[in-house]
XYZ file of C-alpha atoms in Angstrom:
769
model
C -36.954 -11.820 2.759
C -33.779 -10.416 4.357
C -34.704 -12.051 7.656
C -35.010 -15.408 5.915
C -31.676 -14.907 4.152
C -29.850 -14.073 7.408
C -31.543 -17.031 9.125
C -30.471 -19.328 6.271
C -26.875 -18.070 6.390
C -26.715 -18.427 10.170
C -28.067 -21.980 10.104
C -25.597 -22.982 7.396
C -22.661 -21.122 8.982
C -22.248 -18.989 5.878
C -21.892 -15.428 4.593
C -22.841 -14.343 1.097
C -22.773 -11.590 -1.489
C -26.201 -10.142 -2.317
C -26.150 -8.195 -5.599
C -28.996 -5.684 -6.020
C -29.050 -4.254 -9.566
C -31.121 -1.262 -10.619
C -31.577 2.467 -10.280
C -30.020 3.760 -7.119
C -33.213 5.058 -5.519
C -35.038 1.813 -6.287
C -32.245 -0.289 -4.775
C -32.024 1.839 -1.646
C -35.790 1.776 -1.176
C -35.813 -2.033 -1.474
C -33.055 -2.403 1.102
C -34.703 0.060 3.505
C -37.928 -1.920 3.266
C -36.133 -5.205 3.974
C -34.184 -3.714 6.887
C -37.332 -2.263 8.459
C -38.482 -5.808 9.266
C -35.168 -7.125 10.581
C -33.848 -7.358 14.110
C -33.135 -3.750 15.228
C -29.938 -4.913 16.940
C -28.266 -5.768 13.634
C -24.999 -3.926 13.101
C -25.104 -2.314 9.670
C -22.269 -0.616 7.804
C -23.082 1.447 4.705
C -20.558 2.696 2.166
C -21.764 5.690 0.143
C -24.502 8.251 0.789
C -26.943 9.147 -2.016
C -26.459 12.915 -1.752
C -22.691 12.594 -2.030
C -22.654 10.357 -5.104
C -21.348 12.393 -8.015
C -21.240 9.839 -10.801
C -23.065 10.532 -14.038
C -24.328 8.331 -16.832
C -22.230 8.532 -19.981
C -25.268 8.857 -22.221
C -27.116 11.303 -19.965
C -29.745 8.891 -18.716
C -31.696 10.410 -15.831
C -33.202 8.938 -12.711
C -36.377 10.612 -11.440
C -37.597 8.311 -8.730
C -38.616 9.653 -5.346
C -36.708 8.110 -2.489
C -38.593 5.767 -0.254
C -39.580 7.343 3.030
C -39.481 4.032 4.838
C -37.166 4.195 7.785
C -35.283 1.566 9.703
C -34.497 1.577 13.390
C -31.200 -0.252 12.861
C -27.996 1.504 13.828
C -26.178 2.316 10.586
C -22.505 3.290 10.426
C -21.848 5.390 7.323
C -18.364 5.097 5.796
C -16.662 7.314 3.211
C -13.762 6.358 0.993
C -11.175 7.968 3.293
C -12.623 6.286 6.378
C -12.813 2.622 5.473
C -9.551 1.658 7.208
C -11.070 2.848 10.477
C -13.370 -0.188 10.286
C -10.441 -2.583 10.726
C -11.153 -4.749 13.729
C -14.876 -3.846 13.725
C -17.784 -6.159 12.941
C -20.983 -5.902 10.901
C -23.986 -8.106 10.345
C -24.825 -6.369 7.083
C -22.509 -4.397 4.834
C -24.214 -2.212 2.213
C -21.709 -1.232 -0.483
C -23.160 1.286 -2.940
C -21.196 1.126 -6.190
C -22.862 4.361 -7.293
C -20.511 6.002 -4.776
C -17.521 4.407 -6.488
C -16.188 0.869 -6.803
C -12.934 0.988 -4.833
C -11.538 -2.576 -4.670
C -9.394 -1.870 -1.585
C -12.338 -0.422 0.335
C -14.646 -3.282 -0.655
C -12.066 -5.869 0.412
C -11.477 -4.167 3.753
C -15.161 -3.714 4.576
C -16.137 -7.267 3.625
C -13.677 -8.420 6.279
C -15.943 -6.866 8.924
C -18.952 -9.060 8.022
C -19.673 -11.639 10.728
C -20.716 -15.238 10.293
C -24.344 -15.337 9.182
C -23.983 -11.877 7.674
C -23.963 -10.573 4.136
C -22.616 -7.894 1.850
C -25.289 -6.122 -0.206
C -23.764 -4.736 -3.396
C -25.809 -1.969 -5.064
C -25.101 -1.251 -8.730
C -26.791 -0.143 -11.950
C -28.061 -2.829 -14.295
C -25.205 -4.303 -16.336
C -25.519 -2.219 -19.549
C -26.000 1.004 -17.574
C -23.175 0.110 -15.164
C -20.702 -0.092 -18.026
C -21.797 3.380 -19.152
C -21.798 4.862 -15.655
C -18.968 7.276 -14.923
C -17.770 5.843 -11.626
C -16.587 8.487 -9.107
C -13.503 6.274 -8.715
C -12.475 7.303 -12.238
C -11.281 10.581 -10.708
C -8.605 8.574 -8.910
C -7.530 6.917 -12.150
C -7.382 10.140 -14.148
C -4.037 11.706 -14.976
C -3.552 14.980 -16.802
C -5.064 15.610 -19.370
C -7.652 12.778 -19.216
C -11.210 13.266 -17.951
C -13.335 10.667 -16.091
C -15.530 10.144 -19.160
C -12.442 8.898 -21.044
C -11.566 6.118 -18.598
C -12.137 2.563 -19.843
C -14.289 0.077 -17.950
C -12.234 -3.090 -18.434
C -11.933 -3.812 -14.722
C -15.666 -3.286 -14.324
C -16.262 -5.788 -17.126
C -14.023 -8.296 -15.336
C -15.874 -7.601 -12.066
C -19.289 -8.112 -13.685
C -18.098 -11.301 -15.403
C -17.059 -12.799 -12.072
C -20.307 -11.754 -10.366
C -22.332 -13.316 -13.157
C -20.343 -16.562 -13.205
C -20.573 -17.155 -9.449
C -23.178 -19.683 -8.360
C -23.162 -18.395 -4.773
C -24.012 -14.731 -5.441
C -27.672 -13.959 -4.776
C -28.820 -11.541 -7.508
C -31.978 -9.425 -7.584
C -32.585 -7.069 -10.470
C -35.026 -4.196 -10.976
C -35.707 -5.506 -14.482
C -36.426 -9.030 -13.234
C -40.112 -9.933 -13.458
C -39.846 -12.348 -10.539
C -40.549 -11.359 -6.962
C -37.401 -11.123 -4.743
C -38.816 -13.827 -2.475
C -39.069 -16.194 -5.458
C -35.482 -15.375 -6.492
C -34.230 -16.011 -2.950
C -35.977 -19.372 -2.697
C -34.519 -20.469 -6.036
C -31.034 -19.353 -4.906
C -31.447 -21.227 -1.618
C -32.336 -24.355 -3.527
C -29.439 -23.914 -5.974
C -26.785 -23.488 -3.278
C -28.233 -26.318 -1.227
C -25.935 -28.800 -2.926
C -22.847 -26.684 -2.303
C -20.842 -27.695 0.746
C -22.012 -25.711 3.729
C -19.621 -24.095 6.143
C -17.930 -26.198 8.765
C -18.427 -25.497 12.447
C -16.454 -22.351 13.138
C -15.298 -23.340 16.604
C -15.951 -26.951 17.361
C -14.062 -28.366 20.332
C -10.378 -27.576 20.636
C -8.843 -30.815 21.902
C -5.745 -29.256 23.454
C -7.775 -27.104 25.834
C -8.858 -30.209 27.747
C -5.298 -30.705 28.993
C -4.192 -27.051 28.787
C -7.174 -24.965 29.991
C -5.060 -21.770 30.071
C -5.498 -21.652 26.276
C -9.301 -21.613 26.405
C -9.500 -18.313 24.495
C -8.310 -20.186 21.379
C -11.076 -20.960 18.919
C -9.482 -23.562 16.622
C -6.946 -26.351 16.895
C -4.333 -24.566 14.827
C -4.772 -21.326 16.817
C -4.232 -23.358 19.965
C -1.064 -24.859 18.475
C 0.271 -21.451 17.426
C -0.396 -19.747 20.786
C 1.057 -22.726 22.656
C 4.186 -22.613 20.489
C 4.583 -18.863 21.066
C 4.123 -19.168 24.816
C 6.485 -22.123 25.207
C 9.149 -20.513 23.009
C 9.627 -17.538 25.322
C 11.294 -18.235 28.646
C 10.024 -15.560 31.000
C 12.571 -16.477 33.644
C 15.654 -15.883 31.508
C 17.192 -12.578 30.468
C 17.156 -11.687 26.760
C 20.195 -13.419 25.328
C 22.297 -12.841 22.250
C 20.566 -15.827 20.653
C 17.873 -14.193 18.586
C 14.637 -16.040 17.932
C 11.989 -15.198 15.335
C 8.595 -16.795 14.917
C 6.696 -16.178 11.690
C 2.921 -16.620 11.513
C 1.331 -16.649 8.049
C -2.407 -16.846 7.444
C -5.233 -15.632 5.258
C -7.651 -13.087 6.699
C -10.117 -14.173 9.367
C -7.892 -16.927 10.776
C -7.276 -15.307 14.171
C -3.763 -14.042 13.592
C -4.164 -10.824 15.610
C -6.191 -12.664 18.241
C -3.338 -15.156 18.650
C -0.908 -12.325 19.355
C -3.352 -10.899 21.904
C -3.887 -14.207 23.699
C -0.121 -14.767 23.780
C 0.420 -11.281 25.256
C -2.242 -11.823 27.906
C -0.758 -15.174 28.908
C 2.711 -13.650 29.227
C 1.462 -10.789 31.395
C -0.453 -13.272 33.542
C 2.595 -15.504 33.883
C 4.665 -12.438 34.811
C 2.324 -11.891 37.763
C 2.559 -15.551 38.704
C 6.341 -15.243 38.814
C 6.184 -11.962 40.693
C 9.864 -12.102 41.550
C 10.788 -11.691 37.906
C 11.348 -8.386 36.182
C 8.479 -6.542 34.543
C 7.894 -7.694 30.955
C 7.696 -5.124 28.160
C 5.805 -6.269 25.040
C 5.800 -3.991 21.998
C 3.357 -4.430 19.106
C 3.624 -2.642 15.769
C 1.381 -2.604 12.702
C 0.605 -0.317 9.728
C -2.284 1.297 11.649
C -3.258 1.412 15.299
C -6.822 0.402 14.366
C -5.604 -2.821 12.762
C -4.347 -4.235 16.079
C -7.493 -3.597 18.104
C -7.932 -7.381 18.169
C -4.541 -7.809 19.828
C -5.568 -5.562 22.726
C -9.074 -7.027 22.833
C -7.893 -10.604 23.352
C -5.097 -9.592 25.687
C -7.719 -7.904 27.867
C -9.956 -10.995 27.670
C -7.195 -13.187 29.069
C -6.408 -10.711 31.872
C -10.087 -10.378 32.819
C -10.458 -14.137 32.915
C -7.503 -14.375 35.281
C -8.720 -11.429 37.415
C -5.648 -9.319 36.731
C -6.067 -5.559 37.050
C -4.923 -3.456 34.116
C -5.312 0.005 32.613
C -5.381 1.158 28.990
C -4.094 4.609 28.094
C -2.195 6.239 25.221
C -1.911 3.114 23.065
C -0.644 1.042 25.985
C -2.077 -1.642 28.261
C -0.353 -1.791 31.638
C -0.438 -4.191 34.559
C 1.620 -4.173 37.733
C 3.904 -6.768 36.171
C 4.271 -5.645 32.566
C 2.837 -3.812 29.569
C 1.669 -4.141 25.969
C 2.457 -0.998 23.972
C 1.750 0.010 20.375
C 4.619 1.687 18.506
C 4.316 2.901 14.914
C 6.671 1.238 12.401
C 8.494 4.514 11.773
C 9.463 4.702 15.482
C 10.884 1.202 15.807
C 14.489 2.319 15.374
C 14.405 4.538 18.463
C 11.669 3.124 20.696
C 12.087 -0.641 20.587
C 15.352 -0.946 22.508
C 13.713 -1.693 25.883
C 11.335 -4.353 24.564
C 11.502 -7.955 25.751
C 9.263 -9.057 22.891
C 8.279 -7.347 19.647
C 5.089 -8.401 17.853
C 4.751 -7.292 14.212
C 1.191 -7.570 12.911
C 0.494 -7.278 9.159
C 4.236 -7.421 8.516
C 3.763 -7.687 4.733
C 2.048 -4.287 4.681
C 4.979 -2.577 6.437
C 7.948 -1.467 4.301
C 10.887 -3.779 4.867
C 13.087 -0.745 5.476
C 11.072 0.115 8.581
C 11.499 -3.388 9.977
C 15.272 -3.458 9.542
C 15.901 -2.241 13.137
C 14.463 -5.570 14.287
C 17.095 -7.391 12.229
C 20.109 -5.599 13.708
C 22.734 -7.752 15.440
C 21.826 -8.269 19.079
C 23.940 -6.348 21.567
C 23.460 -5.530 25.225
C 21.920 -2.176 24.308
C 20.366 -3.129 20.959
C 17.219 -4.799 19.685
C 15.142 -7.453 21.444
C 16.038 -11.077 20.801
C 12.435 -12.370 20.523
C 10.345 -11.149 17.582
C 7.066 -12.471 16.185
C 6.204 -11.539 12.592
C 2.546 -12.126 11.672
C 1.376 -11.491 8.141
C -1.595 -11.978 5.868
C -0.795 -14.208 2.905
C -3.461 -12.638 0.704
C -5.073 -9.335 1.599
C -6.520 -6.042 0.379
C -3.843 -4.037 2.218
C -0.758 -5.665 0.753
C 0.471 -9.103 -0.090
C 2.397 -11.574 2.002
C 4.113 -13.023 -1.069
C 6.638 -10.207 -1.163
C 7.242 -10.950 2.511
C 7.766 -14.607 1.653
C 10.336 -14.058 -1.068
C 12.071 -10.886 0.088
C 11.822 -10.323 3.819
C 11.963 -13.887 5.130
C 15.510 -14.410 3.760
C 16.611 -11.306 5.716
C 15.003 -12.727 8.856
C 16.825 -16.021 8.295
C 20.172 -14.197 8.225
C 19.489 -12.089 11.319
C 18.091 -14.702 13.721
C 19.710 -17.822 15.120
C 16.413 -19.661 15.349
C 13.429 -19.398 12.983
C 10.049 -21.043 13.576
C 7.425 -20.937 10.813
C 3.793 -21.205 11.895
C 0.525 -21.017 9.984
C -3.195 -20.641 10.610
C -5.513 -22.225 8.065
C -8.821 -22.743 9.904
C -11.106 -19.690 9.667
C -12.392 -18.327 12.961
C -14.578 -15.396 11.983
C -16.331 -17.360 9.244
C -16.538 -20.942 7.938
C -14.024 -22.927 5.952
C -16.111 -22.899 2.768
C -17.391 -19.366 3.039
C -19.280 -18.072 -0.021
C -18.413 -14.430 0.557
C -14.686 -15.005 1.013
C -14.476 -17.100 -2.161
C -16.419 -14.550 -4.231
C -14.491 -11.521 -2.954
C -11.166 -13.280 -3.492
C -12.135 -13.841 -7.117
C -13.581 -10.361 -7.678
C -10.528 -8.612 -6.249
C -7.999 -11.246 -7.385
C -6.702 -11.466 -3.826
C -5.706 -15.131 -3.935
C -3.427 -15.150 -6.988
C -0.587 -17.655 -7.077
C 2.672 -17.715 -8.970
C 2.922 -20.338 -11.726
C 4.988 -23.340 -10.723
C 7.807 -24.699 -12.865
C 9.384 -28.111 -13.004
C 12.960 -27.834 -11.745
C 14.224 -29.421 -14.940
C 12.451 -26.797 -17.068
C 13.899 -23.879 -15.071
C 17.383 -24.692 -16.354
C 16.093 -24.625 -19.927
C 14.564 -21.146 -19.676
C 16.854 -18.415 -20.957
C 16.832 -15.277 -23.062
C 16.931 -17.352 -26.253
C 13.658 -19.212 -25.822
C 11.296 -16.658 -24.291
C 8.874 -14.462 -26.211
C 7.971 -10.811 -25.649
C 4.482 -9.368 -26.036
C 2.294 -6.360 -25.277
C -0.846 -7.346 -23.344
C -4.047 -5.367 -23.841
C -6.654 -4.976 -21.107
C -9.310 -6.506 -23.375
C -7.134 -9.566 -23.919
C -6.508 -9.920 -20.181
C -10.128 -9.709 -19.004
C -11.084 -12.357 -21.565
C -8.327 -14.721 -20.397
C -8.738 -14.974 -16.659
C -5.876 -17.443 -16.117
C -3.445 -15.163 -17.914
C -4.644 -12.137 -15.940
C -4.199 -14.087 -12.690
C -0.653 -15.148 -13.663
C 0.275 -11.587 -14.591
C -1.152 -10.030 -11.445
C 0.397 -12.777 -9.337
C 3.829 -11.763 -10.609
C 3.194 -8.086 -9.903
C 1.849 -8.917 -6.436
C 5.045 -10.806 -5.676
C 7.207 -7.932 -6.929
C 5.966 -5.276 -4.531
C 4.939 -5.521 -0.886
C 2.034 -3.067 -1.190
C 0.338 -4.368 -4.341
C -3.405 -4.244 -3.623
C -6.666 -4.854 -5.530
C -6.706 -1.167 -6.517
C -3.574 -1.865 -8.555
C -5.534 -4.392 -10.610
C -8.031 -1.691 -11.536
C -5.233 0.796 -12.235
C -3.584 -1.717 -14.545
C -6.743 -2.499 -16.511
C -8.278 1.001 -16.640
C -5.420 3.481 -16.259
C -5.538 5.614 -19.428
C -1.748 5.976 -19.521
C -0.839 2.377 -18.666
C 0.799 -0.273 -20.863
C 1.511 -3.895 -19.907
C 4.418 -5.932 -21.306
C 5.350 -9.557 -20.684
C 7.950 -12.273 -21.177
C 6.536 -15.729 -21.776
C 7.851 -19.267 -21.895
C 5.649 -21.828 -23.637
C 2.633 -19.555 -23.115
C 3.299 -19.027 -19.386
C 3.997 -15.483 -18.193
C 7.384 -15.447 -16.439
C 8.079 -11.704 -16.477
C 5.944 -8.562 -16.549
C 6.205 -4.800 -16.603
C 3.632 -2.087 -15.974
C 4.565 1.186 -17.688
C 2.979 4.633 -17.219
C 3.152 7.216 -19.998
C 4.107 10.664 -18.695
C 5.152 14.058 -20.018
C 4.111 16.224 -22.995
C 2.871 18.750 -20.441
C 1.321 22.010 -21.642
C 3.903 24.847 -21.241
C 1.517 26.987 -19.171
C 0.916 24.064 -16.809
C 4.661 23.385 -16.658
C 5.209 27.012 -15.600
C 2.705 26.612 -12.756
C 4.333 23.338 -11.685
C 7.739 25.100 -11.683
C 6.300 27.871 -9.503
C 4.892 25.297 -7.085
C 1.275 26.332 -7.727
C 0.012 23.151 -9.430
C 0.524 19.430 -8.884
C -1.631 17.652 -11.470
C -2.257 13.911 -11.096
C 0.319 11.631 -12.644
C 3.542 12.619 -14.422
C 5.725 11.793 -11.427
C 9.076 12.071 -13.183
C 8.634 15.208 -15.315
C 6.897 16.998 -12.438
C 9.801 16.189 -10.138
C 12.350 17.477 -12.657
C 10.323 20.666 -13.114
C 9.391 21.378 -9.489
C 12.440 20.045 -7.640
C 15.272 20.270 -10.151
C 14.118 23.467 -11.859
C 13.984 22.210 -15.462
C 10.829 23.673 -17.020
C 11.678 22.006 -20.326
C 11.314 18.561 -18.707
C 7.590 18.764 -19.449
C 8.232 18.791 -23.208
C 9.491 15.197 -23.339
C 7.598 11.917 -23.443
C 8.463 9.423 -20.703
C 7.699 5.769 -20.097
C 7.946 5.292 -16.322
C 8.283 1.737 -15.050
C 5.664 1.333 -12.311
C 6.319 -2.374 -11.676
C 8.772 -4.886 -13.095
C 8.674 -8.518 -12.042
C 10.459 -11.744 -12.925
C 9.334 -15.070 -11.471
C 11.394 -15.585 -8.251
C 12.704 -18.959 -9.408
C 13.965 -17.427 -12.669
C 15.727 -14.373 -11.328
C 19.452 -13.624 -11.776
C 19.430 -15.116 -15.276
C 19.325 -11.851 -17.222
C 15.582 -11.992 -17.875
C 14.938 -8.650 -16.134
C 17.490 -6.902 -18.334
C 16.048 -8.652 -21.377
C 12.558 -7.348 -20.529
C 13.934 -3.824 -20.070
C 15.605 -3.911 -23.476
C 12.516 -5.291 -25.204
C 10.308 -2.592 -23.696
C 12.889 0.055 -24.549
C 12.778 -1.017 -28.217
C 8.973 -1.073 -28.235
C 8.467 2.412 -26.782
C 11.275 3.901 -28.878
C 9.238 2.882 -31.916
C 6.213 4.586 -30.301
C 8.112 7.878 -30.149
C 9.029 8.028 -26.456
C 12.026 10.137 -25.408
C 12.853 8.419 -22.108
C 12.339 5.177 -20.262
C 12.646 5.789 -16.530
C 12.087 4.402 -13.070
C 11.445 5.541 -9.507
C 12.101 3.331 -6.498
C 13.114 3.239 -2.845
C 16.879 3.446 -2.917
C 18.835 0.300 -1.983
C 22.303 -0.851 -2.981
C 21.218 -3.908 -4.962
C 18.544 -1.992 -6.882
C 20.868 0.887 -7.755
C 23.433 -1.634 -8.979
C 20.840 -3.315 -11.219
C 19.647 -0.087 -12.828
C 23.162 1.273 -13.300
C 24.161 -1.984 -15.012
C 21.312 -1.390 -17.472
C 22.608 2.109 -18.298
C 20.083 4.103 -16.316
C 21.268 7.491 -15.085
C 20.390 8.904 -11.622
C 18.712 12.302 -11.960
C 17.147 13.000 -8.573
C 17.291 11.661 -5.018
C 14.623 12.602 -2.483
C 15.788 14.697 0.451
C 13.540 12.998 2.991
C 12.619 9.361 3.454
C 9.118 8.602 2.227
C 6.700 8.401 5.155
C 5.042 5.279 3.733
C 8.235 3.330 3.033
C 11.038 4.731 5.158
C 13.139 4.864 1.976
C 14.594 7.673 -0.126
C 13.084 7.857 -3.601
C 15.552 7.727 -6.500
C 14.663 8.707 -10.058
C 16.686 7.244 -12.934
C 16.337 7.704 -16.687
C 17.637 6.362 -19.970
C 17.424 8.653 -22.993
C 16.091 7.106 -26.201
C 17.200 9.693 -28.804
C 19.850 12.369 -29.324
C 17.879 15.455 -28.126
C 16.804 13.636 -24.955
C 20.397 12.476 -24.343
C 21.560 16.091 -24.405
C 18.874 17.052 -21.892
C 19.635 14.013 -19.733
C 23.266 15.095 -19.551
C 22.244 18.544 -18.288
C 19.943 17.054 -15.638
C 22.513 14.444 -14.590
C 25.279 17.034 -14.261
C 23.125 19.213 -12.040
C 22.155 16.207 -9.917
C 25.827 15.299 -9.455
C 26.719 18.862 -8.473
C 23.783 19.031 -6.058
C 24.767 15.726 -4.462
C 28.299 17.031 -3.865
C 26.982 20.146 -2.114
C 24.500 18.101 -0.062
C 27.317 15.844 1.113
C 29.502 18.844 1.872
C 26.735 20.283 4.055
C 26.079 16.914 5.741
C 22.572 16.623 4.252
C 23.117 12.983 3.198
C 24.495 11.548 6.434
C 21.742 8.910 6.626
C 22.867 7.244 3.386
C 25.715 4.744 3.302
C 29.052 5.731 1.823
C 28.822 2.753 -0.527
C 25.501 3.944 -1.915
C 26.709 7.519 -2.328
C 29.804 6.281 -4.171
C 27.560 4.335 -6.551
C 25.493 7.442 -7.288
C 28.378 9.909 -7.380
C 29.854 9.993 -10.875
C 31.512 13.407 -10.645
C 34.329 14.259 -8.234
C 34.613 17.988 -8.836
C 32.257 20.637 -7.494
C 31.879 23.674 -9.767
C 31.293 26.870 -7.814
C 30.568 29.111 -10.806
C 27.133 30.760 -10.556
C 24.892 30.044 -13.608
C 21.640 31.208 -15.163
C 19.960 28.024 -13.911
C 21.055 28.955 -10.381
C 19.547 32.424 -10.774
C 16.241 30.905 -11.855
C 16.200 28.545 -8.872
C 16.766 31.343 -6.353
C 14.199 33.580 -8.053
C 11.656 30.746 -7.917
C 12.337 30.268 -4.195
C 12.031 33.995 -3.466
C 8.977 34.827 -5.575
C 7.068 31.538 -5.748
C 6.801 28.263 -3.817
C 10.019 26.393 -4.618
C 11.172 24.389 -1.586
C 14.254 25.571 0.263
C 16.470 22.491 0.154
C 15.995 21.929 -3.584
C 17.783 25.262 -4.184
C 20.829 24.475 -2.074
C 23.234 24.197 -5.051
C 22.154 27.584 -6.445
C 22.406 29.251 -3.038
C 25.819 27.712 -2.321
C 27.191 28.908 -5.657
C 25.727 32.398 -5.237
C 27.425 32.890 -1.888
C 30.686 31.221 -2.879
C 31.133 32.975 -6.207
C 29.825 36.420 -5.245
C 30.561 36.960 -1.576
C 33.327 34.577 -0.612
C 35.493 35.207 -3.659
C 38.353 37.669 -3.639
C 36.143 40.290 -5.294
C 33.322 39.854 -2.822
C 35.272 39.876 0.419
C 34.123 42.489 2.899
C 30.474 42.428 1.790
C 28.011 41.493 4.497
C 26.396 38.064 4.419
C 23.323 37.187 6.468
C 24.424 34.881 9.332
C 21.317 32.752 8.775
C 22.089 32.293 5.075
C 25.728 31.593 5.882
C 24.820 28.958 8.478
C 22.346 27.255 6.125
C 24.242 27.403 2.853
C 27.930 27.311 3.829
C 28.222 25.960 7.361
C 25.695 23.152 6.880
C 23.743 23.790 10.066
C 20.648 21.581 10.055
C 17.165 23.109 10.134
C 16.355 21.979 13.674
C 19.462 23.702 15.034
C 18.790 26.825 12.955
C 15.293 27.072 14.446
C 16.727 26.828 17.958
C 19.663 29.188 17.390
C 17.595 31.907 15.732
C 14.613 31.445 18.084
C 12.150 30.606 15.309
C 8.824 28.847 15.810
C 9.397 26.087 13.291
C 10.190 25.048 9.713
C 7.565 27.354 8.238
C 9.015 30.460 9.891
C 12.551 29.367 9.004
C 11.679 29.124 5.312
C 9.875 32.477 5.384
C 12.813 34.158 7.147
C 15.247 32.773 4.587
C 12.938 33.804 1.754
C 12.866 37.385 3.092
C 16.639 37.488 3.537
C 17.298 36.088 0.084
C 14.978 38.695 -1.422
C 17.037 41.430 0.257
C 20.240 39.666 -0.666
C 19.615 39.387 -4.414
C 18.085 42.862 -4.642
């Protein structure tokens, strides 16, 4: 039967989703039997191994079926949850996704992208009633203290099942079905016969007839894009101060990465042709090295076709006349200066902060003047909508010339692909923002919008409303992925709020409940021995700021806030904040708070809404390149008193950090916005004593104790009374002289950060004793 299905899909230039429902052993035995009769050369990817599946049935149903001993000769690549991104750029004829191992929307979306034309994704799951009662291993990811997996709701799963059931292109075989699978397949084949089959994936690209150098292009629009790229860059001229940016936007499978590779190969080939010109240096960056394998693959194809020798080593392809080199986004600021061209693949999935070096004003020793940004409009790894509304305006300001390009014709599958359409719906990848008549936009204001709390049950039963809501959240954050949809619907501590105009959602907020931490757990967090899931803000105040009592309060942390782009700067965001504040105050919350990557405009917005800064990360986040800022607003008198204590300590810490040059990477303007206290108090306090004791006897990080250490030395050993007492040179250099850790390691001949911290811990123990 599987052979017939693959033959049917190949003939009709299609891919499909094949849903196999039943007990796990039964489903696996069926699939093994089908595979045993297929072409042994099929490339098969399997997510989830039976022996590693840890899910249980909520009502203790048991499965006592012996596994089939039938074997297949096909080569099977087994993938675990932490490995799925390694499949980027790979291909499969058959993807077997076992939902018993956990339904992870991001992983499913990524792996489906590997399925070739004529291939299929086999989805294994329990029967519908049992699936809803099954404790998915993915629930462990959704759990926050003190919830257990058995307490997680299954609203997303209900949405997922609804979409599977409603689709007319999903082939479904069930263990409980009395009909033979062959009969079910033949009926499905007949039913989908009237649905438009896929168009020819390649066809004949007209432009290649007159421009044969582009014969690696598979579609007309890919030909047009590559031709535009190639003709836009003048290999014979030096990089000028006239910056040029080309932006390619496309859905997955349209040949975006391949276009960059073909373009690179053509440039390197042309560089050889004009062998009197200087060597050309092409830099490519992307979220992961694996995700640009297609760029290198197609670059190599062009070079091979033109008989140009090349070598590939250490993330770089080199010819005698130029090179194509991968550089991670976090290294762009220091390693991109010698590039003639910079290619940015999956730009929407890279934090804007990391791409800012490409937007710097062009100087003789600065950034390259020719940059290509390529991004996926809808994808499992992050959305291009945030790129559209937030990053493109920055590009427009930085470059003299902007060219917008798009790829719409699929290359790796057909234009009316069953699998793409079904996965887009299941994972809500292709959400769109609601459109408003320009006349109506002027009428929308804080007086005529309504506020409401949206329940998960309400959302899964109103698909259009769910799509509008998620579309707004997708637009608000560059890394919103399908997993966020599941978090929103099933997260046990999540609440969803909205602003609406005439029934249309125009603003949304996702709020996480945190706090009310058991005192014993709070003590372990303070000591650095525990980091339970969730509770970002109270854990940070306990572990990094030293306030054990932070765990006693109840917080509402804003995870996402979004206002329709066309309605922003009209006060609607502040209105939504105030409405949510009122709602959670009535629920008994003590704080409403937020955490975000620090930026001037964002800090200004939150300060204007009376939020107080309480902690600023000491290192830029590896995933964003930004410093994380925590801000709170107290909702009652006791919490206001506590907030004042936390804020005062933050202000004092910030003053010491500036004094010791620990904040040199932040702008003076930003620091002035955050700094609300001008005077540094050097008096040593009980809180300081606790911080130093926690560093010496437990696992408190060194730099979070800098205020306490500074005060201890200043008040006890650099005062008039303490003069003449010996101070450790290492402590003095760290705490008073502001010598950075790298220099300390060199000066004191230490092996690294770990030994530095241990040496300081030992010296502080001697010091305070």
